[in-house]
């Protein structure tokens, strides 16, 4: 596959050279970044001058209709995305999370846009504010679309969901998108963009794709643009420190590393449904997408008295996970995205093992079905156990982005909550308890360190949506280490792309602008 950027309304013609991308399963080359770098000032200008005006010709509701049409088209053509995802190591289930998950975001935004947004490009914000005694001079906040571009930089692990979950809110807001997929899985994202183009649903300039380097793009940003980044904390900091970001006050949303926790509460002793649900969730989060999920459970805390039972139960569950070629029916976990990623994970596991024991899995000896363990980027699930989490450092600090999780004991609930918060800001924590007072206490202590808290118990165990699955209706992002970003969250995710402005004027003037009936509104 020769991968090209789609910019300025066309696919750039293939050039010689360019980075090769290898199959996660076999190590063989599967794609090449074939297009040379585009002129980024022109790409931004095209978004601002062609994409933006075309988008703003439609209303919020009309764009919501377009999102729905796009979602339906992609739904009918998604098989080819599943096929390609296998090269990246995805099982059918992994690919569905990425592909169907992404299409699901489009459907949710389409539905919210049609039901909750006006047939205009002016969004009212809050209530009328009377500013004088007569009530004839009032204030009102409104939001309108930014007139720049949304620059989306994505991580490798969700080439479809990552692109679509950022695209949908920006598009609905009326802001054109320039998306840059991570190179190692760019062949899946590029195919998605080809499908989007083929759908014919989007106006020209609404979506451009840069495969490979973003060149000098950041040098040309302005305060009307938004950067939304997902990836490592290291890259986020490099980009966030770009002088233009500070000088132009460019909005910068970051979703980065997170050392998420699962907390088995003191009441959830072995034998309770909550204990079983905890074990199931930890094992699932370790193995889905081979643990390459920003939301995966990295630290699992249990009461000291339950440590032995939790270790045994997890061992038994993980022992059933067949690792191998994701194309095989019986394989539950595919490889990591590539050999370099596996190397990084093994290095970080080495660091964790300075303070942890290996409780399950041996990276040197494990069975791989239908593929070669050396040329493919395979690892077994690796469960670590840390006896002294209060004095440990790496375990709260290191995100081994693979099928790796650490089980740890705590002595009482206060200590457990202290340990959870040592992640220094996470995307998500899940709590396993059937006690309302415990749940309420936990929220008071750990919510400010988290973007999402999931309470799992016997009443919702069968239908809960999963520790690791961000829902388009709910916030995705977390404070501190997790980057401080807020994506999705229903229409909240759209607000990054709208400017809030305070209007002041006579009641009649404000009514003429907003179309509201304000007669008597302030008396
Ligand atoms: P990464 O190496 O930081 O890369 C992320 C993206 O940044 C890629 O598209 C990469 O492009 C691009 N990039 C790198 N240097 C750049 C530069 N100087 N200018 C512009 N773009 C640049 O991260 P990754 O390895 O893809 O992803 C793994 C990490 O992402 C993990 O640490 C994980 O926790 C985090 N993650 C977080 C979330 C979340 O929502 N919080 C979700 C998923 C992943 P190239 O591929 O071309 O280098």
mmCIF file of N, CA and C in Angstrom, residues 271-352:
data_model
loop_
_atom_site.group_PDB
_atom_site.id
_atom_site.type_symbol
_atom_site.label_atom_id
_atom_site.label_comp_id
_atom_site.label_asym_id
_atom_site.label_seq_id
_atom_site.Cartn_x
_atom_site.Cartn_y
_atom_site.Cartn_z
ATOM 1 N N UNK A 271 -15.907 -14.286 46.569
ATOM 2 C CA UNK A 271 -17.206 -14.935 46.692
ATOM 3 C C UNK A 271 -18.345 -13.988 46.360
ATOM 4 N N UNK A 272 -18.105 -12.681 46.399
ATOM 5 C CA UNK A 272 -19.166 -11.731 46.026
ATOM 6 C C UNK A 272 -19.161 -11.541 44.507
ATOM 7 N N UNK A 273 -20.308 -11.141 43.938
ATOM 8 C CA UNK A 273 -20.324 -10.860 42.489
ATOM 9 C C UNK A 273 -19.344 -9.750 42.119
ATOM 10 N N UNK A 274 -19.141 -8.782 43.022
ATOM 11 C CA UNK A 274 -18.249 -7.658 42.709
ATOM 12 C C UNK A 274 -16.802 -8.145 42.566
ATOM 13 N N UNK A 275 -16.408 -9.110 43.382
ATOM 14 C CA UNK A 275 -15.050 -9.674 43.268
ATOM 15 C C UNK A 275 -14.880 -10.307 41.881
ATOM 16 N N UNK A 276 -15.868 -11.100 41.477
ATOM 17 C CA UNK A 276 -15.774 -11.770 40.172
ATOM 18 C C UNK A 276 -15.749 -10.751 39.027
ATOM 19 N N UNK A 277 -16.561 -9.699 39.180
ATOM 20 C CA UNK A 277 -16.606 -8.674 38.122
ATOM 21 C C UNK A 277 -15.262 -7.946 38.016
ATOM 22 N N UNK A 278 -14.618 -7.739 39.152
ATOM 23 C CA UNK A 278 -13.290 -7.103 39.185
ATOM 24 C C UNK A 278 -12.285 -7.961 38.400
ATOM 25 N N UNK A 279 -12.274 -9.238 38.705
ATOM 26 C CA UNK A 279 -11.312 -10.143 38.046
ATOM 27 C C UNK A 279 -11.549 -10.144 36.535
ATOM 28 N N UNK A 280 -12.812 -10.214 36.164
ATOM 29 C CA UNK A 280 -13.156 -10.254 34.737
ATOM 30 C C UNK A 280 -12.683 -8.968 34.040
ATOM 31 N N UNK A 281 -12.918 -7.839 34.694
ATOM 32 C CA UNK A 281 -12.600 -6.553 34.071
ATOM 33 C C UNK A 281 -11.085 -6.361 33.957
ATOM 34 N N UNK A 282 -10.346 -6.723 35.002
ATOM 35 C CA UNK A 282 -8.891 -6.546 34.948
ATOM 36 C C UNK A 282 -8.322 -7.412 33.811
ATOM 37 N N UNK A 283 -8.769 -8.662 33.741
ATOM 38 C CA UNK A 283 -8.255 -9.557 32.693
ATOM 39 C C UNK A 283 -8.630 -9.020 31.313
ATOM 40 N N UNK A 284 -9.857 -8.536 31.192
ATOM 41 C CA UNK A 284 -10.293 -8.022 29.892
ATOM 42 C C UNK A 284 -9.451 -6.813 29.479
ATOM 43 N N UNK A 285 -9.236 -5.900 30.406
ATOM 44 C CA UNK A 285 -8.478 -4.685 30.076
ATOM 45 C C UNK A 285 -7.022 -4.986 29.737
ATOM 46 N N UNK A 286 -6.488 -6.071 30.309
ATOM 47 C CA UNK A 286 -5.105 -6.435 29.981
ATOM 48 C C UNK A 286 -4.988 -6.977 28.562
ATOM 49 N N UNK A 287 -6.051 -7.613 28.064
ATOM 50 C CA UNK A 287 -5.905 -8.369 26.822
ATOM 51 C C UNK A 287 -6.559 -7.719 25.604
ATOM 52 N N UNK A 288 -7.619 -6.931 25.796
ATOM 53 C CA UNK A 288 -8.240 -6.257 24.645
ATOM 54 C C UNK A 288 -7.192 -5.338 24.016
ATOM 55 N N UNK A 289 -7.058 -5.419 22.702
ATOM 56 C CA UNK A 289 -6.045 -4.646 21.962
ATOM 57 C C UNK A 289 -4.647 -4.834 22.570
ATOM 58 N N UNK A 290 -4.413 -6.021 23.096
ATOM 59 C CA UNK A 290 -3.131 -6.333 23.751
ATOM 60 C C UNK A 290 -2.738 -5.235 24.747
ATOM 61 N N UNK A 291 -3.745 -4.710 25.424
ATOM 62 C CA UNK A 291 -3.486 -3.714 26.477
ATOM 63 C C UNK A 291 -3.066 -2.348 25.959
ATOM 64 N N UNK A 292 -3.122 -2.147 24.634
ATOM 65 C CA UNK A 292 -2.693 -0.846 24.073
ATOM 66 C C UNK A 292 -3.872 0.123 24.062
ATOM 67 N N UNK A 293 -4.350 0.412 25.230
ATOM 68 C CA UNK A 293 -5.475 1.347 25.368
ATOM 69 C C UNK A 293 -5.097 2.346 26.451
ATOM 70 N N UNK A 294 -5.307 3.618 26.137
ATOM 71 C CA UNK A 294 -4.969 4.655 27.121
ATOM 72 C C UNK A 294 -5.808 4.499 28.382
ATOM 73 N N UNK A 295 -6.945 3.821 28.252
ATOM 74 C CA UNK A 295 -7.853 3.669 29.388
ATOM 75 C C UNK A 295 -7.666 2.337 30.121
ATOM 76 N N UNK A 296 -6.726 1.522 29.693
ATOM 77 C CA UNK A 296 -6.585 0.179 30.287
ATOM 78 C C UNK A 296 -6.243 0.257 31.780
ATOM 79 N N UNK A 297 -6.575 -0.795 32.503
ATOM 80 C CA UNK A 297 -6.254 -0.845 33.938
ATOM 81 C C UNK A 297 -4.773 -1.187 34.085
ATOM 82 N N UNK A 298 -3.998 -0.264 34.623
ATOM 83 C CA UNK A 298 -2.570 -0.525 34.852
ATOM 84 C C UNK A 298 -2.313 -0.921 36.296
ATOM 85 N N UNK A 299 -3.164 -0.431 37.227
ATOM 86 C CA UNK A 299 -2.951 -0.715 38.650
ATOM 87 C C UNK A 299 -4.271 -1.233 39.225
ATOM 88 N N UNK A 300 -4.217 -2.398 39.852
ATOM 89 C CA UNK A 300 -5.423 -2.998 40.415
ATOM 90 C C UNK A 300 -5.209 -3.175 41.918
ATOM 91 N N UNK A 301 -6.045 -2.509 42.717
ATOM 92 C CA UNK A 301 -5.872 -2.514 44.175
ATOM 93 C C UNK A 301 -6.911 -3.408 44.835
ATOM 94 N N UNK A 302 -6.441 -4.253 45.754
ATOM 95 C CA UNK A 302 -7.354 -5.163 46.468
ATOM 96 C C UNK A 302 -7.040 -5.110 47.965
ATOM 97 N N UNK A 303 -8.040 -5.381 48.835
ATOM 98 C CA UNK A 303 -7.739 -5.476 50.265
ATOM 99 C C UNK A 303 -6.666 -6.559 50.468
ATOM 100 N N UNK A 304 -5.753 -6.329 51.419
ATOM 101 C CA UNK A 304 -4.636 -7.266 51.603
ATOM 102 C C UNK A 304 -5.132 -8.712 51.736
ATOM 103 N N UNK A 305 -6.235 -8.875 52.457
ATOM 104 C CA UNK A 305 -6.751 -10.224 52.688
ATOM 105 C C UNK A 305 -7.258 -10.909 51.422
ATOM 106 N N UNK A 306 -7.501 -10.136 50.363
ATOM 107 C CA UNK A 306 -8.036 -10.723 49.122
ATOM 108 C C UNK A 306 -6.962 -10.912 48.064
ATOM 109 N N UNK A 307 -5.700 -10.563 48.399
ATOM 110 C CA UNK A 307 -4.636 -10.582 47.378
ATOM 111 C C UNK A 307 -4.419 -11.977 46.795
ATOM 112 N N UNK A 308 -4.333 -12.990 47.677
ATOM 113 C CA UNK A 308 -4.045 -14.339 47.179
ATOM 114 C C UNK A 308 -5.176 -14.823 46.277
ATOM 115 N N UNK A 309 -6.410 -14.591 46.706
ATOM 116 C CA UNK A 309 -7.557 -15.055 45.904
ATOM 117 C C UNK A 309 -7.620 -14.314 44.570
ATOM 118 N N UNK A 310 -7.341 -13.005 44.584
ATOM 119 C CA UNK A 310 -7.395 -12.226 43.339
ATOM 120 C C UNK A 310 -6.295 -12.687 42.389
ATOM 121 N N UNK A 311 -5.108 -12.965 42.927
ATOM 122 C CA UNK A 311 -3.991 -13.427 42.080
ATOM 123 C C UNK A 311 -4.365 -14.746 41.415
ATOM 124 N N UNK A 312 -4.900 -15.669 42.210
ATOM 125 C CA UNK A 312 -5.263 -16.988 41.672
ATOM 126 C C UNK A 312 -6.336 -16.856 40.596
ATOM 127 N N UNK A 313 -7.354 -16.057 40.884
ATOM 128 C CA UNK A 313 -8.469 -15.915 39.938
ATOM 129 C C UNK A 313 -7.983 -15.279 38.634
ATOM 130 N N UNK A 314 -7.094 -14.302 38.741
ATOM 131 C CA UNK A 314 -6.588 -13.663 37.520
ATOM 132 C C UNK A 314 -5.702 -14.617 36.733
ATOM 133 N N UNK A 315 -4.872 -15.379 37.451
ATOM 134 C CA UNK A 315 -4.027 -16.369 36.756
ATOM 135 C C UNK A 315 -4.895 -17.332 35.959
ATOM 136 N N UNK A 316 -5.960 -17.809 36.604
ATOM 137 C CA UNK A 316 -6.820 -18.796 35.941
ATOM 138 C C UNK A 316 -7.451 -18.185 34.687
ATOM 139 N N UNK A 317 -7.846 -16.953 34.781
ATOM 140 C CA UNK A 317 -8.502 -16.304 33.638
ATOM 141 C C UNK A 317 -7.504 -16.033 32.517
ATOM 142 N N UNK A 318 -6.335 -15.518 32.884
ATOM 143 C CA UNK A 318 -5.339 -15.158 31.868
ATOM 144 C C UNK A 318 -4.783 -16.402 31.174
ATOM 145 N N UNK A 319 -4.768 -17.522 31.904
ATOM 146 C CA UNK A 319 -4.244 -18.768 31.316
ATOM 147 C C UNK A 319 -5.095 -19.207 30.123
ATOM 148 N N UNK A 320 -6.329 -18.736 30.069
ATOM 149 C CA UNK A 320 -7.218 -19.162 28.965
ATOM 150 C C UNK A 320 -7.065 -18.286 27.721
ATOM 151 N N UNK A 321 -6.243 -17.237 27.813
ATOM 152 C CA UNK A 321 -6.134 -16.297 26.687
ATOM 153 C C UNK A 321 -5.180 -16.850 25.636
ATOM 154 N N UNK A 322 -5.705 -17.179 24.458
ATOM 155 C CA UNK A 322 -4.851 -17.671 23.376
ATOM 156 C C UNK A 322 -4.252 -16.477 22.642
ATOM 157 N N UNK A 323 -2.908 -16.472 22.536
ATOM 158 C CA UNK A 323 -2.198 -15.369 21.872
ATOM 159 C C UNK A 323 -1.774 -15.837 20.486
ATOM 160 N N UNK A 324 -1.914 -14.989 19.468
ATOM 161 C CA UNK A 324 -1.453 -15.410 18.147
ATOM 162 C C UNK A 324 -1.962 -14.519 17.031
ATOM 163 N N UNK A 325 -1.966 -15.099 15.824
ATOM 164 C CA UNK A 325 -2.422 -14.370 14.639
ATOM 165 C C UNK A 325 -3.894 -13.981 14.839
ATOM 166 N N UNK A 326 -4.198 -12.697 14.811
ATOM 167 C CA UNK A 326 -5.569 -12.267 15.098
ATOM 168 C C UNK A 326 -6.592 -12.755 14.066
ATOM 169 N N UNK A 327 -6.098 -13.259 12.929
ATOM 170 C CA UNK A 327 -7.038 -13.765 11.923
ATOM 171 C C UNK A 327 -7.634 -15.108 12.366
ATOM 172 N N UNK A 328 -6.991 -15.800 13.303
ATOM 173 C CA UNK A 328 -7.502 -17.110 13.746
ATOM 174 C C UNK A 328 -8.680 -16.926 14.704
ATOM 175 N N UNK A 329 -9.688 -17.760 14.509
ATOM 176 C CA UNK A 329 -10.936 -17.654 15.298
ATOM 177 C C UNK A 329 -10.695 -17.750 16.803
ATOM 178 N N UNK A 330 -9.821 -18.706 17.189
ATOM 179 C CA UNK A 330 -9.672 -18.961 18.628
ATOM 180 C C UNK A 330 -8.674 -18.035 19.326
ATOM 181 N N UNK A 331 -8.058 -17.126 18.558
ATOM 182 C CA UNK A 331 -7.091 -16.210 19.182
ATOM 183 C C UNK A 331 -7.835 -15.080 19.884
ATOM 184 N N UNK A 332 -7.480 -14.866 21.150
ATOM 185 C CA UNK A 332 -8.141 -13.802 21.920
ATOM 186 C C UNK A 332 -7.297 -12.537 21.967
ATOM 187 N N UNK A 333 -5.963 -12.689 21.832
ATOM 188 C CA UNK A 333 -5.094 -11.512 21.896
ATOM 189 C C UNK A 333 -4.055 -11.556 20.784
ATOM 190 N N UNK A 334 -3.996 -10.488 19.998
ATOM 191 C CA UNK A 334 -3.016 -10.394 18.922
ATOM 192 C C UNK A 334 -1.718 -9.784 19.437
ATOM 193 N N UNK A 335 -0.819 -9.435 18.499
ATOM 194 C CA UNK A 335 0.461 -8.849 18.889
ATOM 195 C C UNK A 335 0.319 -7.364 19.221
ATOM 196 N N UNK A 336 1.372 -6.782 19.739
ATOM 197 C CA UNK A 336 1.446 -5.330 19.862
ATOM 198 C C UNK A 336 1.618 -4.750 18.453
ATOM 199 N N UNK A 337 1.576 -3.439 18.349
ATOM 200 C CA UNK A 337 1.531 -2.844 17.014
ATOM 201 C C UNK A 337 2.829 -3.045 16.232
ATOM 202 N N UNK A 338 3.934 -3.273 16.918
ATOM 203 C CA UNK A 338 5.193 -3.479 16.205
ATOM 204 C C UNK A 338 6.308 -3.863 17.159
ATOM 205 N N UNK A 339 7.454 -4.245 16.569
ATOM 206 C CA UNK A 339 8.559 -4.731 17.395
ATOM 207 C C UNK A 339 9.131 -3.628 18.282
ATOM 208 N N UNK A 340 9.092 -2.401 17.784
ATOM 209 C CA UNK A 340 9.662 -1.337 18.612
ATOM 210 C C UNK A 340 8.764 -1.077 19.821
ATOM 211 N N UNK A 341 7.446 -1.176 19.609
ATOM 212 C CA UNK A 341 6.518 -1.016 20.737
ATOM 213 C C UNK A 341 6.742 -2.132 21.759
ATOM 214 N N UNK A 342 6.935 -3.378 21.256
ATOM 215 C CA UNK A 342 7.187 -4.488 22.180
ATOM 216 C C UNK A 342 8.466 -4.239 22.977
ATOM 217 N N UNK A 343 9.498 -3.742 22.277
ATOM 218 C CA UNK A 343 10.758 -3.444 22.960
ATOM 219 C C UNK A 343 10.553 -2.418 24.071
ATOM 220 N N UNK A 344 9.766 -1.382 23.771
ATOM 221 C CA UNK A 344 9.506 -0.344 24.792
ATOM 222 C C UNK A 344 8.764 -0.919 25.988
ATOM 223 N N UNK A 345 7.766 -1.760 25.707
ATOM 224 C CA UNK A 345 6.982 -2.349 26.804
ATOM 225 C C UNK A 345 7.880 -3.232 27.671
ATOM 226 N N UNK A 346 8.739 -4.024 27.024
ATOM 227 C CA UNK A 346 9.621 -4.898 27.809
ATOM 228 C C UNK A 346 10.591 -4.087 28.667
ATOM 229 N N UNK A 347 11.070 -2.982 28.131
ATOM 230 C CA UNK A 347 11.953 -2.110 28.933
ATOM 231 C C UNK A 347 11.214 -1.605 30.171
ATOM 232 N N UNK A 348 9.963 -1.183 29.961
ATOM 233 C CA UNK A 348 9.206 -0.623 31.086
ATOM 234 C C UNK A 348 8.812 -1.712 32.092
ATOM 235 N N UNK A 349 8.552 -2.915 31.582
ATOM 236 C CA UNK A 349 8.271 -4.032 32.501
ATOM 237 C C UNK A 349 9.515 -4.301 33.344
ATOM 238 N N UNK A 350 10.681 -4.177 32.715
ATOM 239 C CA UNK A 350 11.938 -4.355 33.454
ATOM 240 C C UNK A 350 12.028 -3.354 34.605
ATOM 241 N N UNK A 351 11.624 -2.134 34.337
ATOM 242 C CA UNK A 351 11.643 -1.096 35.370
ATOM 243 C C UNK A 351 10.654 -1.449 36.487
ATOM 244 N N UNK A 352 9.455 -1.866 36.091
ATOM 245 C CA UNK A 352 8.434 -2.224 37.089
ATOM 246 C C UNK A 352 8.901 -3.405 37.939
#
